[in-house]
mmCIF file of C-alpha atoms and ligand atoms in Angstrom:
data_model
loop_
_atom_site.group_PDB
_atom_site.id
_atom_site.type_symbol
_atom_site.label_atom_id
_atom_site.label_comp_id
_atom_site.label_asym_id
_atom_site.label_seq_id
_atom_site.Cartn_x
_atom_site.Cartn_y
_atom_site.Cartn_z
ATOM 1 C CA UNK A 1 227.820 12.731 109.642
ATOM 2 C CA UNK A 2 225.397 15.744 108.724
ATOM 3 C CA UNK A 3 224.489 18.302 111.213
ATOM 4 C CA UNK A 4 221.086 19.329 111.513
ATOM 5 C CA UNK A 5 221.384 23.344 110.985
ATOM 6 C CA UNK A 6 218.162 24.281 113.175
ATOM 7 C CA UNK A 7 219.209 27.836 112.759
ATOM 8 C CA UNK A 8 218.800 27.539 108.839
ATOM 9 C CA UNK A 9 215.920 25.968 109.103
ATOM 10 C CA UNK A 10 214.198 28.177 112.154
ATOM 11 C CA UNK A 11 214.712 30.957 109.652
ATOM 12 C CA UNK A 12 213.148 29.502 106.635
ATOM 13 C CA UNK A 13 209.518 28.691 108.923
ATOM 14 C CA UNK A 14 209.877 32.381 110.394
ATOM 15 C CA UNK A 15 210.059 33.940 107.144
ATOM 16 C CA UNK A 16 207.218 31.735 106.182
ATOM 17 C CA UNK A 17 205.399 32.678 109.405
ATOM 18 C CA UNK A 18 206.139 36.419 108.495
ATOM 19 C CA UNK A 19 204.729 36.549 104.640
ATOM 20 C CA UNK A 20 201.527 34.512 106.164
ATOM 21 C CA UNK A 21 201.194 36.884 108.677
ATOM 22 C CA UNK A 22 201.127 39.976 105.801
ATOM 23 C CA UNK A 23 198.553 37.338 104.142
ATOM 24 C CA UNK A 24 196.565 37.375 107.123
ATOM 25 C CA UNK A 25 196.598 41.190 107.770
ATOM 26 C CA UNK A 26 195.753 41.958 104.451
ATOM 27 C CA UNK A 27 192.696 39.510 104.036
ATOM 28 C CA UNK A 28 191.201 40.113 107.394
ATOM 29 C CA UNK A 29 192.789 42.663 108.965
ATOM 30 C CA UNK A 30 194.258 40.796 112.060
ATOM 31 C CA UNK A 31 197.453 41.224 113.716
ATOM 32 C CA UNK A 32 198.942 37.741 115.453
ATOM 33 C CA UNK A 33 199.128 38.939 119.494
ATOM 34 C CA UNK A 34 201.248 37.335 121.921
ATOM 35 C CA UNK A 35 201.070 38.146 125.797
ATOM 36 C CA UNK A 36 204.374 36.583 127.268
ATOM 37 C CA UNK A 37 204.152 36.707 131.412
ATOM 38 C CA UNK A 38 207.873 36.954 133.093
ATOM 39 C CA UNK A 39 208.168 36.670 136.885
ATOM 40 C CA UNK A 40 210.821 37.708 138.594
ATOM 41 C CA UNK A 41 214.856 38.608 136.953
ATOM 42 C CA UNK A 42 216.061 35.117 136.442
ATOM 43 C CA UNK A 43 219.176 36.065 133.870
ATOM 44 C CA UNK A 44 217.818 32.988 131.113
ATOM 45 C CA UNK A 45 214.138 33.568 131.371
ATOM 46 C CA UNK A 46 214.325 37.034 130.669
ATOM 47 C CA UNK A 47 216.924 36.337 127.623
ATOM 48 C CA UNK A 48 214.751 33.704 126.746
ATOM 49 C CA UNK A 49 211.678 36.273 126.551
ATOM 50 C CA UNK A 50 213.762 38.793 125.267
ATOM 51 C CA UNK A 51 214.555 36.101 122.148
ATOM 52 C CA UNK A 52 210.659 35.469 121.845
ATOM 53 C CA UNK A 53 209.458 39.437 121.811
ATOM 54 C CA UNK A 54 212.242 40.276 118.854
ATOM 55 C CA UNK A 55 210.861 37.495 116.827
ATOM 56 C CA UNK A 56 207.256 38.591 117.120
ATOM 57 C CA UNK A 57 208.742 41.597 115.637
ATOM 58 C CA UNK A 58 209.898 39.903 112.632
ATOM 59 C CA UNK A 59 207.151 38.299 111.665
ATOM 60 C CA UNK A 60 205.002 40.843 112.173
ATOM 61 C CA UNK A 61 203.301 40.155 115.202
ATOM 62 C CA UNK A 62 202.117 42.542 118.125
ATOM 63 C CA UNK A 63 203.114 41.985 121.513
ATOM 64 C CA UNK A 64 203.587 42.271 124.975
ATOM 65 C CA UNK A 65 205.562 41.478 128.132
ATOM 66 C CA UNK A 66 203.529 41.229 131.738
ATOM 67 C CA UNK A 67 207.298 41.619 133.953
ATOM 68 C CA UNK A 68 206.124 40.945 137.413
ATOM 69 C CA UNK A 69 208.422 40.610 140.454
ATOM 70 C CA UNK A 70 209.310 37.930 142.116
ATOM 71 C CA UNK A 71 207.478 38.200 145.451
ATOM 72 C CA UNK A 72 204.124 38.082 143.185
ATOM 73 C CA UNK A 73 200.869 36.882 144.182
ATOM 74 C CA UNK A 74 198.901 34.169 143.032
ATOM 75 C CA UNK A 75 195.687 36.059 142.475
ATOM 76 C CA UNK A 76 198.165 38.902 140.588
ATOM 77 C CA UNK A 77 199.388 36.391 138.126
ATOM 78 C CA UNK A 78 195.878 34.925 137.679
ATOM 79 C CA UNK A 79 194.182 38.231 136.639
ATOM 80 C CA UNK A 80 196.396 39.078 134.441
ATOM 81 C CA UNK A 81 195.554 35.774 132.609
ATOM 82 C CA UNK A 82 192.040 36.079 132.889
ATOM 83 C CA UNK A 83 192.562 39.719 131.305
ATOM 84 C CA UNK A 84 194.603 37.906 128.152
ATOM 85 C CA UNK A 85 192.306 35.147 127.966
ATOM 86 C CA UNK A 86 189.333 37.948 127.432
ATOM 87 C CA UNK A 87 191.576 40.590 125.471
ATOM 88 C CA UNK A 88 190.298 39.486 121.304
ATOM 89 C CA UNK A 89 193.757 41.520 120.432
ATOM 90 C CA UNK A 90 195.501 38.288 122.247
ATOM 91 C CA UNK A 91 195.713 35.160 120.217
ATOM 92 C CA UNK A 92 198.381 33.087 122.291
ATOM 93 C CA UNK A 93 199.423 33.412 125.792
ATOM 94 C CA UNK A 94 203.078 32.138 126.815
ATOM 95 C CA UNK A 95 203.836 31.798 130.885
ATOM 96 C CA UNK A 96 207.823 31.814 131.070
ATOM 97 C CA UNK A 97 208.982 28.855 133.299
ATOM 98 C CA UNK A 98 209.667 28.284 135.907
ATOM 99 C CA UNK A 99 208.055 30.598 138.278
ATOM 100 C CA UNK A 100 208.987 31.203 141.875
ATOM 101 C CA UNK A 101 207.881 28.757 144.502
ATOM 102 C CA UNK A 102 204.924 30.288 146.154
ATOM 103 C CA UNK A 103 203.218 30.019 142.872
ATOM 104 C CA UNK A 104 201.548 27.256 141.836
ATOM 105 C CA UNK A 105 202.116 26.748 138.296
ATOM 106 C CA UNK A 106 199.342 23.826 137.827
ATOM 107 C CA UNK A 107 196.739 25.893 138.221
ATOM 108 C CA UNK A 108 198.016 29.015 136.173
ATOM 109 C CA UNK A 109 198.387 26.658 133.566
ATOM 110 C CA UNK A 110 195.202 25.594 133.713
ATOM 111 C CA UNK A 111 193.751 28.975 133.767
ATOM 112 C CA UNK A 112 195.074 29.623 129.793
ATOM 113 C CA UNK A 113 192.489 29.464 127.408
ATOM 114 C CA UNK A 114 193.152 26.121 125.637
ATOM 115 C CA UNK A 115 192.761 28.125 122.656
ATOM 116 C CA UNK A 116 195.491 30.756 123.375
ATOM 117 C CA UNK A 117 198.231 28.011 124.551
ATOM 118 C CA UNK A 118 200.729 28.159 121.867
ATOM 119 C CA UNK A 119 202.595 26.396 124.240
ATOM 120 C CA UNK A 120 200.962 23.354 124.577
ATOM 121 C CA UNK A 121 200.870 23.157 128.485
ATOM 122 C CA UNK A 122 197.154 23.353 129.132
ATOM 123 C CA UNK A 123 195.958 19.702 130.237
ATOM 124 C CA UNK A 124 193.219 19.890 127.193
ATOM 125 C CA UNK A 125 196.334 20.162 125.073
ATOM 126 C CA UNK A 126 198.163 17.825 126.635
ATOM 127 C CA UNK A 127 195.637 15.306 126.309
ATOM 128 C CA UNK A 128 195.085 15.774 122.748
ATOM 129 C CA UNK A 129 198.660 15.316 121.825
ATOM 130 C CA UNK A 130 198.582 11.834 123.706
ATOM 131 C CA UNK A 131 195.427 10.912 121.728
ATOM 132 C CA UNK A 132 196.707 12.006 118.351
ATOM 133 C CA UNK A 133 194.326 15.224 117.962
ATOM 134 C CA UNK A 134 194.938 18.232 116.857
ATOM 135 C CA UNK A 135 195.721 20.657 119.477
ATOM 136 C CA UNK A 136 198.555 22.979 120.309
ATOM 137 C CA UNK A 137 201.492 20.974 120.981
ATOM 138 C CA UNK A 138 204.963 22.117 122.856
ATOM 139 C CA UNK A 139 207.004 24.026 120.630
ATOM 140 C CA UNK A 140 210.526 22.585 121.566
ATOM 141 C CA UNK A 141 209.336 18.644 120.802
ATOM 142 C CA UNK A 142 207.210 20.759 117.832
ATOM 143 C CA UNK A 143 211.128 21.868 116.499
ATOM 144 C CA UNK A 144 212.576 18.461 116.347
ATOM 145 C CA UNK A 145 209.491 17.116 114.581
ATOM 146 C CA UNK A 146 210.466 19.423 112.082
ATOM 147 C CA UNK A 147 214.091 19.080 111.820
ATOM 148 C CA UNK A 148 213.560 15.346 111.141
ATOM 149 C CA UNK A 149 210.498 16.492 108.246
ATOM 150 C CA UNK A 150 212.978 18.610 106.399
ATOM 151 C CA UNK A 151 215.668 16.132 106.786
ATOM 152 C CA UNK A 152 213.534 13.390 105.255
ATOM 153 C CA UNK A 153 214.456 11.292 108.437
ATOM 154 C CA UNK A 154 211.699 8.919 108.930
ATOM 155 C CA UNK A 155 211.240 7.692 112.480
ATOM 156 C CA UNK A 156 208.572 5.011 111.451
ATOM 157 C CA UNK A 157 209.745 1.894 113.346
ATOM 158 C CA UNK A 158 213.108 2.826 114.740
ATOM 159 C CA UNK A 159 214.295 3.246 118.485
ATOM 160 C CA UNK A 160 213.829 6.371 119.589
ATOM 161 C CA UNK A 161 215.513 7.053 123.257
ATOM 162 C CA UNK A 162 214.576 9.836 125.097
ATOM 163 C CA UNK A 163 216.669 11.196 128.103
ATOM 164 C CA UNK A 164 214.289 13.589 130.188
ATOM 165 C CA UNK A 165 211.123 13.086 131.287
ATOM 166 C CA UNK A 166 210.001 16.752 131.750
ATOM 167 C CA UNK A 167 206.261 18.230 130.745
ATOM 168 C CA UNK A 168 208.179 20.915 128.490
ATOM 169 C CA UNK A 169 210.237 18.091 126.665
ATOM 170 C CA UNK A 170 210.671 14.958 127.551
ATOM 171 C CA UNK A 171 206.667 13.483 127.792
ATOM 172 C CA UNK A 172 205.413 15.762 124.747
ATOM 173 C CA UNK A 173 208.524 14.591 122.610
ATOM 174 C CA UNK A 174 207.874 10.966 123.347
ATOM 175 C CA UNK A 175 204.152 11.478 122.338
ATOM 176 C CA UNK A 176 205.067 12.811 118.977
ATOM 177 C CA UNK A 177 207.938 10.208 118.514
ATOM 178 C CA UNK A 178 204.961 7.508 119.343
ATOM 179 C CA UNK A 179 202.174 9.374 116.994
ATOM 180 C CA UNK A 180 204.622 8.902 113.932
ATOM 181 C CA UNK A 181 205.035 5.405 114.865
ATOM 182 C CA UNK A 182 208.328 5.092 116.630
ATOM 183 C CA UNK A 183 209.492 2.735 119.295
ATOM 184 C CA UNK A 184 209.723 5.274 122.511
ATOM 185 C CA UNK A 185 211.562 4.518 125.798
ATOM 186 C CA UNK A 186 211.628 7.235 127.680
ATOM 187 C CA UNK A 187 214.538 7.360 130.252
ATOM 188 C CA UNK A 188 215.240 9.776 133.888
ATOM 189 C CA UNK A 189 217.302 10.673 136.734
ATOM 190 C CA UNK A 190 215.667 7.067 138.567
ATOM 191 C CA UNK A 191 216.679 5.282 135.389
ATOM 192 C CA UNK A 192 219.387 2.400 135.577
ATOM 193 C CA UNK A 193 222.520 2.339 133.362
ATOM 194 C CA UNK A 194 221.314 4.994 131.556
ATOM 195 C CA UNK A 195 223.825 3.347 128.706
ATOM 196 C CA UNK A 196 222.240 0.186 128.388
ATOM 197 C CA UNK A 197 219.376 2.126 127.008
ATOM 198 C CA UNK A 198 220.872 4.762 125.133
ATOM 199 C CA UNK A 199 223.198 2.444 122.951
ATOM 200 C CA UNK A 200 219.537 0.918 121.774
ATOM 201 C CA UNK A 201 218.932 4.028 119.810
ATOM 202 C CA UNK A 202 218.547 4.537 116.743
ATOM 203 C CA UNK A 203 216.969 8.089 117.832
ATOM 204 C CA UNK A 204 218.845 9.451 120.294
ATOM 205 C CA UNK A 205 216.991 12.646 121.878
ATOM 206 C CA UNK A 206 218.136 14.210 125.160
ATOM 207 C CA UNK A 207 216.629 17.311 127.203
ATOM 208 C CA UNK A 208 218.358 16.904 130.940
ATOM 209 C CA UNK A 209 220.613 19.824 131.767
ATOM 210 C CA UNK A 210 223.698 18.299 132.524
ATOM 211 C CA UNK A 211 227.041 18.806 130.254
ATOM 212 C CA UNK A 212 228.330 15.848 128.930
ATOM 213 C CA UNK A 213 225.969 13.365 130.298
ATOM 214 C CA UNK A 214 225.878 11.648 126.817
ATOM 215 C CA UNK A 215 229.219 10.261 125.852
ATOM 216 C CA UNK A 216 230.930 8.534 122.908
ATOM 217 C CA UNK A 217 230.314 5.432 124.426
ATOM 218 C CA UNK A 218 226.641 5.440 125.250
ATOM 219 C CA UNK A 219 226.194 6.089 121.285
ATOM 220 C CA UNK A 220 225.228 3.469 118.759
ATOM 221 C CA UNK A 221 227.401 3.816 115.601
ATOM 222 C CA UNK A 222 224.996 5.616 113.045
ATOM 223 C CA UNK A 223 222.322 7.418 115.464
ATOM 224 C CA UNK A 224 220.475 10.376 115.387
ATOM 225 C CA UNK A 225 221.690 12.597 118.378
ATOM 226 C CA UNK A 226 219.036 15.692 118.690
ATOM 227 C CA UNK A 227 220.502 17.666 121.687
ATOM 228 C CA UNK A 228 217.892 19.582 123.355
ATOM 229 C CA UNK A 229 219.877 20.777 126.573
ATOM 230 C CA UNK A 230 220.809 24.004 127.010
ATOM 231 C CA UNK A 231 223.719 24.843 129.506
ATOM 232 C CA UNK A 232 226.114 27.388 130.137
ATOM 233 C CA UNK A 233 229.675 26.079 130.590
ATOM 234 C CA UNK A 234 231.839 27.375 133.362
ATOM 235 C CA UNK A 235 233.922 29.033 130.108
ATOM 236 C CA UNK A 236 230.754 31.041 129.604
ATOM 237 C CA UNK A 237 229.773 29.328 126.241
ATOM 238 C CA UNK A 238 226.050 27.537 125.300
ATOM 239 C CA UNK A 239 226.778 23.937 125.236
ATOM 240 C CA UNK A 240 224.270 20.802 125.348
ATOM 241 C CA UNK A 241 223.606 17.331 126.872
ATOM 242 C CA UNK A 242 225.888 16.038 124.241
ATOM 243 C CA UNK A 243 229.785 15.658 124.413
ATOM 244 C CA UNK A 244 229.368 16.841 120.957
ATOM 245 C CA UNK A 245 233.421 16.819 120.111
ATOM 246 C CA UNK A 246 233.455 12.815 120.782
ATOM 247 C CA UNK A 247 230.201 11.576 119.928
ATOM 248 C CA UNK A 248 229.408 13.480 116.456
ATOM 249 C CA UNK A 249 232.225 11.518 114.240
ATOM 250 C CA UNK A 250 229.952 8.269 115.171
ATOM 251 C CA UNK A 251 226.532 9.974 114.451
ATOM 252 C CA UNK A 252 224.682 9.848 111.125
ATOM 253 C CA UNK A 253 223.006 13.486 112.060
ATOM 254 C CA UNK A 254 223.472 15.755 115.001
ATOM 255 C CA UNK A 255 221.910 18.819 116.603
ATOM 256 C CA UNK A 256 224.681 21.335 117.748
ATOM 257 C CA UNK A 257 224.264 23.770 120.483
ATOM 258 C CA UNK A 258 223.994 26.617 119.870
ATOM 259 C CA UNK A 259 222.317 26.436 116.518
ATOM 260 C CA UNK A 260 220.292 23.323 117.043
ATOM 261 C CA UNK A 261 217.169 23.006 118.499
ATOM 262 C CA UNK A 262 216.824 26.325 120.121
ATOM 263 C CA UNK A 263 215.797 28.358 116.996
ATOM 264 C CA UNK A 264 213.651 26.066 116.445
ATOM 265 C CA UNK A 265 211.470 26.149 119.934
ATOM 266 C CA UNK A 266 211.073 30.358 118.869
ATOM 267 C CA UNK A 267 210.263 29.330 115.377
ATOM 268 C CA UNK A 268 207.414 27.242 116.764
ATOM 269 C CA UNK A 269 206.099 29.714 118.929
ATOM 270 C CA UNK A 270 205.635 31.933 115.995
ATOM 271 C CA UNK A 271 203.889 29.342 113.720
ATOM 272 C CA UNK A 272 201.511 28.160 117.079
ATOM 273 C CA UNK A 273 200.855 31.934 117.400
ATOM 274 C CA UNK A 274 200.306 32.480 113.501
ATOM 275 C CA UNK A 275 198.031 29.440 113.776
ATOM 276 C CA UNK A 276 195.977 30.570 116.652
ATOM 277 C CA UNK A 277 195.058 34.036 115.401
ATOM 278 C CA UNK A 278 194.235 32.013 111.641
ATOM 279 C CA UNK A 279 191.864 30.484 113.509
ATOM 280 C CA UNK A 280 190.739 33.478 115.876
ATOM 281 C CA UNK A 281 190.097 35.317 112.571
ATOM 282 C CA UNK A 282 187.666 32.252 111.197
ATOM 283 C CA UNK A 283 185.670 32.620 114.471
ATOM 284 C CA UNK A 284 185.315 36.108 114.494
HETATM 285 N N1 GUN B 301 211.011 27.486 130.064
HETATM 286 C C1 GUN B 301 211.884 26.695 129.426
HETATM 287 N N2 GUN B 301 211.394 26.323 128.229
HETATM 288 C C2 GUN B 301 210.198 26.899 128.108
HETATM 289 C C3 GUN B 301 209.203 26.899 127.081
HETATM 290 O O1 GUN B 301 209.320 26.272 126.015
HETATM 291 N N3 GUN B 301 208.109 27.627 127.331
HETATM 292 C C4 GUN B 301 207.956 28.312 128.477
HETATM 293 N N4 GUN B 301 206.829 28.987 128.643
HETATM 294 N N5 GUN B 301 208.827 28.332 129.458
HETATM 295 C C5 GUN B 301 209.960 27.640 129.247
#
């Protein structure tokens, strides 16, 4: 069993990120911008924002936080987007989710200029991942990609399970999985003996929210587990998806949590961010 050090390996593509970023400033004088919005004081949004804005720092980038409370408008959110998507300082624009219920997060997603979406959530995005273009593509599924690239793990032909079906995770990581040629099931809360389907992979990669949904026993002897939940246990520590204690003896890699996957989804948003102002700076 190896585990799959995503923090190692986060580090090694920021400080790549970071000496491109010099390269970039010195040969055309631009500085990668991120605009980040935050509504309202949910505790993990804001830590999760508060994670994003201190890398920027360390690569090099500028940016900037849009806090808005939680009683926000619609029309409030939407002008501040139309201000980043005409600001040429901006090269990515990141909407922290989720966002309180009167707002209707469709259409601010829409509003981002495909261009700016380092996160991959605008539907011309979207599309492009499912028809193999480039495009901007989610930087969470983005992470794993990677972790199995400097791994050397192949996915060309084998099962690849994955548990979640979200927009964030689940949908753009079974896109990926299918562009490099995997077999992808894709499984969620409706699905039936969840079990039955996990023991068929040879991939195993789960984004739910629930502790210890996957157990020993719904693990093939010799999978890939990439744990892409993030939950706090009532003991206060980060744990995944994975009952990691029990099921990582059977694994042939594994994603821990902390230290997994999650550097890797701020890693991404640095390189998405890098690669939207290389481009801003062709255009300009
Ligand atoms: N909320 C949870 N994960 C994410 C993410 O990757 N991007 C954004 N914008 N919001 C999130």
């Amino acid at each position: 069993m190896q585990i799959i050090d995503g923090k190692a390996l986060g580090q090694k593509i920021e400080k790549n990120v970071a000496s491109q970023t010099a390269e970039l400033k010195t040969q055309t004088g631009r500085t990668p911008g991120l605009a980040v919005v935050l509504v309202g004081s949910d505790p993990a949004s804001q830590a999760y924002v508060g994670m994003k804005k201190k890398a920027c720092d360390r690569a090099g980038f500028y940016s900037i936080t849009h806090e808005m409370p939680e009683d926000i408008s619609q029309e409030a959110i939407e002008n501040t987007i139309t201000m980043m998507n005409d600001n040429p300082n901006i090269d990515g624009i990141l909407i922290q989710l989720p966002l309180p219920k009167q707002i209707d997060t469709t259409k601010l997603l829409e509003l981002v200029a495909p261009n700016k979406d380092v996160d991959g959530f605008h539907p011309f995005n979207v599309g492009r991942l499912a028809t193999g273009l480039d495009g901007f593509v989610p930087c969470t599924p983005l992470g794993v990609m990677e972790m199995f690239k400097e791994y050397d793990i192949d996915v060309k032909g084998k099962n690849a399970v994955v548990v979640g079906a979200s927009n964030i995770v689940g949908k753009p990581m079974a896109a990926l999985l299918l562009n490099a040629e995997a077999t992808v099931e894709v499984c969620h809360i409706y699905t039936d003996d969840l079990k039955k389907h996990t023991l068929n992979a040879d991939i195993l990669l789960v984004g739910v929210g629930v502790i210890n949904l996957i157990k020993e026993d719904m693990v093939k002897e010799g999978a890939i587990v990439i744990d892409i939940g993030i939950n706090r246990a009532d003991s206060g520590k980060l744990v995944g998806d994975v009952d990691y204690d029990n099921v990582a003896p059977k694994t042939s890699y594994i994603t821990p949590v902390p230290g997994g996957v999650g550097p890797m989804t701020i890693a991404m948003l640095l390189q998405n961010t890098l690669t939207a102002a290389q481009i801003h700076a062709k255009e300009a």
